[in-house]
CSV table of C-alpha atoms in Angstrom, one decimal:
chain,number,residue,atom,x,y,z
A,1,UNK,CA,136.6,-33.7,-29.3
A,2,UNK,CA,135.0,-37.0,-29.2
A,3,UNK,CA,133.7,-36.2,-26.0
A,4,UNK,CA,131.8,-33.1,-27.2
A,5,UNK,CA,130.2,-35.6,-30.1
A,6,UNK,CA,128.9,-37.6,-27.7
A,7,UNK,CA,127.6,-35.0,-25.7
A,8,UNK,CA,125.8,-33.5,-28.5
A,9,UNK,CA,124.4,-36.9,-29.2
A,10,UNK,CA,123.2,-37.2,-26.0
A,11,UNK,CA,121.3,-34.5,-25.9
A,12,UNK,CA,119.8,-34.9,-29.1
A,13,UNK,CA,118.6,-38.1,-28.2
A,14,UNK,CA,117.3,-36.7,-24.9
A,15,UNK,CA,115.3,-34.2,-27.2
A,16,UNK,CA,113.9,-37.1,-29.0
A,17,UNK,CA,112.8,-39.1,-26.1
A,18,UNK,CA,110.8,-35.9,-24.9
A,19,UNK,CA,108.8,-35.9,-28.0
A,20,UNK,CA,108.5,-39.9,-28.0
A,21,UNK,CA,107.3,-39.5,-24.4
A,22,UNK,CA,104.6,-36.8,-25.3
A,23,UNK,CA,103.5,-38.9,-28.0
A,24,UNK,CA,103.0,-41.9,-25.7
A,25,UNK,CA,101.1,-39.4,-23.5
A,26,UNK,CA,98.9,-38.4,-26.3
A,27,UNK,CA,98.1,-42.0,-26.9
A,28,UNK,CA,96.1,-42.3,-23.7
A,29,UNK,CA,94.1,-39.5,-24.1
A,30,UNK,CA,90.4,-39.7,-25.8
A,31,UNK,CA,89.5,-38.3,-28.6
A,32,UNK,CA,86.3,-39.2,-30.5
A,33,UNK,CA,87.5,-42.5,-31.6
A,34,UNK,CA,88.0,-45.7,-29.5
A,35,UNK,CA,91.6,-46.4,-29.2
A,36,UNK,CA,93.7,-49.6,-27.2
A,37,UNK,CA,95.7,-46.7,-26.2
A,38,UNK,CA,93.5,-45.3,-23.8
A,39,UNK,CA,93.6,-48.3,-21.5
A,40,UNK,CA,97.4,-48.6,-22.0
A,41,UNK,CA,98.2,-47.0,-18.5
A,42,UNK,CA,95.5,-48.9,-16.7
A,43,UNK,CA,96.8,-51.2,-13.9
A,44,UNK,CA,95.1,-54.2,-12.7
A,45,UNK,CA,95.5,-55.5,-9.1
A,46,UNK,CA,96.7,-59.0,-10.3
A,47,UNK,CA,97.9,-61.6,-7.4
A,48,UNK,CA,98.7,-58.2,-5.2
A,49,UNK,CA,101.4,-57.1,-7.8
A,50,UNK,CA,99.8,-53.8,-10.0
A,51,UNK,CA,100.1,-55.4,-13.8
A,52,UNK,CA,99.3,-53.2,-17.1
A,53,UNK,CA,96.2,-54.0,-18.7
A,54,UNK,CA,98.3,-54.6,-22.0
A,55,UNK,CA,100.0,-57.5,-20.5
A,56,UNK,CA,96.7,-59.4,-19.2
A,57,UNK,CA,94.5,-59.1,-22.5
A,58,UNK,CA,93.6,-58.4,-25.8
A,59,UNK,CA,92.6,-55.2,-26.2
A,60,UNK,CA,90.4,-55.0,-29.7
A,61,UNK,CA,88.7,-51.8,-31.2
A,62,UNK,CA,85.4,-52.9,-32.4
A,63,UNK,CA,84.4,-49.8,-33.7
A,64,UNK,CA,84.7,-46.0,-33.5
A,65,UNK,CA,83.1,-46.1,-29.9
A,66,UNK,CA,83.6,-49.6,-28.6
A,67,UNK,CA,86.6,-51.4,-27.0
A,68,UNK,CA,86.5,-55.0,-26.2
A,69,UNK,CA,89.1,-56.5,-23.6
A,70,UNK,CA,89.7,-60.1,-23.6
A,71,UNK,CA,91.9,-61.8,-20.9
A,72,UNK,CA,94.2,-64.5,-21.6
A,73,UNK,CA,93.4,-65.9,-17.9
A,74,UNK,CA,89.7,-65.9,-17.2
A,75,UNK,CA,90.2,-66.1,-13.6
A,76,UNK,CA,91.9,-62.2,-14.2
A,77,UNK,CA,88.3,-61.1,-15.7
A,78,UNK,CA,86.8,-59.4,-12.6
A,79,UNK,CA,90.2,-57.8,-11.4
A,80,UNK,CA,90.1,-56.3,-14.5
A,81,UNK,CA,86.4,-55.3,-14.6
A,82,UNK,CA,87.0,-53.6,-11.4
A,83,UNK,CA,90.6,-51.7,-12.5
A,84,UNK,CA,88.4,-50.5,-15.6
A,85,UNK,CA,85.3,-49.3,-13.1
A,86,UNK,CA,87.8,-47.3,-11.5
A,87,UNK,CA,89.8,-45.8,-13.9
A,88,UNK,CA,87.1,-43.0,-14.8
A,89,UNK,CA,86.9,-43.5,-18.5
A,90,UNK,CA,83.6,-41.9,-18.7
A,91,UNK,CA,82.0,-45.0,-19.8
A,92,UNK,CA,80.8,-48.2,-18.2
A,93,UNK,CA,82.5,-51.3,-18.7
A,94,UNK,CA,79.8,-54.5,-19.7
A,95,UNK,CA,81.6,-57.9,-18.2
A,96,UNK,CA,79.7,-60.5,-20.3
A,97,UNK,CA,81.8,-63.3,-18.1
A,98,UNK,CA,84.3,-63.7,-21.0
A,99,UNK,CA,85.2,-60.1,-22.4
A,100,UNK,CA,84.5,-56.6,-21.1
A,101,UNK,CA,83.1,-54.2,-23.5
A,102,UNK,CA,83.3,-50.7,-23.4
A,103,UNK,CA,81.1,-48.5,-25.4
A,104,UNK,CA,82.6,-44.8,-25.2
A,105,UNK,CA,79.7,-41.9,-25.2
A,106,UNK,CA,80.5,-39.3,-27.5
A,107,UNK,CA,82.1,-36.4,-26.1
A,108,UNK,CA,80.8,-32.7,-26.2
A,109,UNK,CA,82.0,-29.6,-27.4
A,110,UNK,CA,83.1,-28.1,-24.0
A,111,UNK,CA,84.6,-31.4,-23.1
A,112,UNK,CA,86.5,-31.6,-26.7
A,113,UNK,CA,87.9,-27.6,-26.1
A,114,UNK,CA,88.9,-28.5,-22.3
A,115,UNK,CA,90.9,-31.2,-23.7
A,116,UNK,CA,92.4,-29.5,-26.4
A,117,UNK,CA,93.3,-26.3,-23.9
A,118,UNK,CA,94.8,-29.5,-21.5
A,119,UNK,CA,96.7,-30.9,-24.4
A,120,UNK,CA,98.3,-27.2,-25.1
A,121,UNK,CA,99.3,-26.9,-21.3
A,122,UNK,CA,101.1,-30.2,-21.7
A,123,UNK,CA,102.8,-29.4,-24.6
A,124,UNK,CA,104.3,-26.3,-22.8
A,125,UNK,CA,105.8,-29.0,-20.5
A,126,UNK,CA,107.8,-30.9,-23.1
A,127,UNK,CA,109.1,-27.4,-24.8
A,128,UNK,CA,110.1,-26.5,-21.3
A,129,UNK,CA,111.8,-30.2,-21.4
A,130,UNK,CA,113.6,-29.8,-24.5
A,131,UNK,CA,114.7,-26.3,-23.7
A,132,UNK,CA,116.5,-27.8,-20.4
A,133,UNK,CA,118.5,-30.3,-22.4
A,134,UNK,CA,119.8,-27.6,-24.6
A,135,UNK,CA,120.5,-25.7,-21.4
A,136,UNK,CA,122.2,-28.3,-19.8
A,137,UNK,CA,124.4,-29.0,-23.2
A,138,UNK,CA,125.2,-25.3,-23.9
A,139,UNK,CA,126.6,-25.0,-19.9
A,140,UNK,CA,128.7,-28.1,-20.5
A,141,UNK,CA,129.8,-26.7,-24.1
A,142,UNK,CA,131.1,-23.3,-22.2
A,143,UNK,CA,132.8,-25.2,-19.7
A,144,UNK,CA,134.4,-27.0,-22.1
A,145,UNK,CA,135.5,-23.5,-24.0
A,146,UNK,CA,136.4,-22.1,-20.7
A,147,UNK,CA,139.0,-25.3,-19.8
A,148,UNK,CA,140.3,-24.7,-23.6
A,149,UNK,CA,139.0,-28.0,-24.6
A,150,UNK,CA,137.2,-26.2,-27.8
A,151,UNK,CA,137.8,-23.1,-29.3
A,152,UNK,CA,135.5,-20.2,-29.5
A,153,UNK,CA,134.7,-21.1,-33.2
A,154,UNK,CA,134.0,-24.7,-32.2
A,155,UNK,CA,131.6,-23.3,-29.5
A,156,UNK,CA,129.7,-21.2,-31.7
A,157,UNK,CA,129.5,-24.2,-34.1
A,158,UNK,CA,128.4,-26.6,-31.5
A,159,UNK,CA,125.7,-23.9,-30.4
A,160,UNK,CA,124.3,-23.5,-33.6
A,161,UNK,CA,124.1,-27.1,-34.2
A,162,UNK,CA,122.2,-27.6,-30.6
A,163,UNK,CA,119.6,-24.8,-31.3
A,164,UNK,CA,118.9,-26.5,-34.7
A,165,UNK,CA,118.0,-29.6,-33.0
A,166,UNK,CA,116.1,-27.8,-30.5
A,167,UNK,CA,114.2,-26.2,-32.9
A,168,UNK,CA,113.5,-29.1,-35.1
A,169,UNK,CA,112.4,-31.1,-31.9
A,170,UNK,CA,110.0,-28.1,-30.8
A,171,UNK,CA,108.7,-28.0,-34.0
A,172,UNK,CA,108.0,-31.6,-34.0
A,173,UNK,CA,106.5,-31.2,-30.7
A,174,UNK,CA,104.1,-28.5,-32.2
A,175,UNK,CA,103.1,-30.8,-35.3
A,176,UNK,CA,102.2,-33.8,-32.6
A,177,UNK,CA,99.9,-31.5,-30.4
A,178,UNK,CA,98.5,-29.7,-33.7
A,179,UNK,CA,97.5,-33.2,-34.9
A,180,UNK,CA,96.4,-34.3,-32.0
A,181,UNK,CA,94.3,-31.2,-31.2
A,182,UNK,CA,92.7,-31.6,-34.9
A,183,UNK,CA,91.8,-35.2,-34.0
A,184,UNK,CA,90.1,-34.3,-30.9
A,185,UNK,CA,88.1,-31.8,-32.6
A,186,UNK,CA,87.1,-33.7,-35.1
A,187,UNK,CA,83.6,-35.3,-34.9
């Protein structure tokens, strides 16, 4: 019975991790406002090692359309500038010798709609991942029932518990997507 509880908890944790990963992925998608999350996944070639920009510099949001990158090590300024140029942010970084400023242009209506469509596709991938967690745990529960480790009544109760967790996590994904789409479409 303890093994089943661990199995159920592991499944719920896996579902929650998919939701958290979606939130992290969405933070890197540009909305109408500047956000430090836009630069989070950018890696800088620093002494031959790809290093996340957030480990090399302070990223400040100056206003709704401007980001400022201030490196801790001034010798890395040009490397950071090159990485930002390659990142295809839709904006040109300006290096003044001490900091790099990135002014983001306003997004067009078409670009907003395209991003909203891409986010919807992304949400489907995460919903499938949550459903795969459900499928995996249900298969293990059915094997346990066939091996007489749990009764049929227990199986039904556990299946209902897993379905409830799946529904809750999918609803969470839908809410996260809905919020992000509203943020993107807001001018």
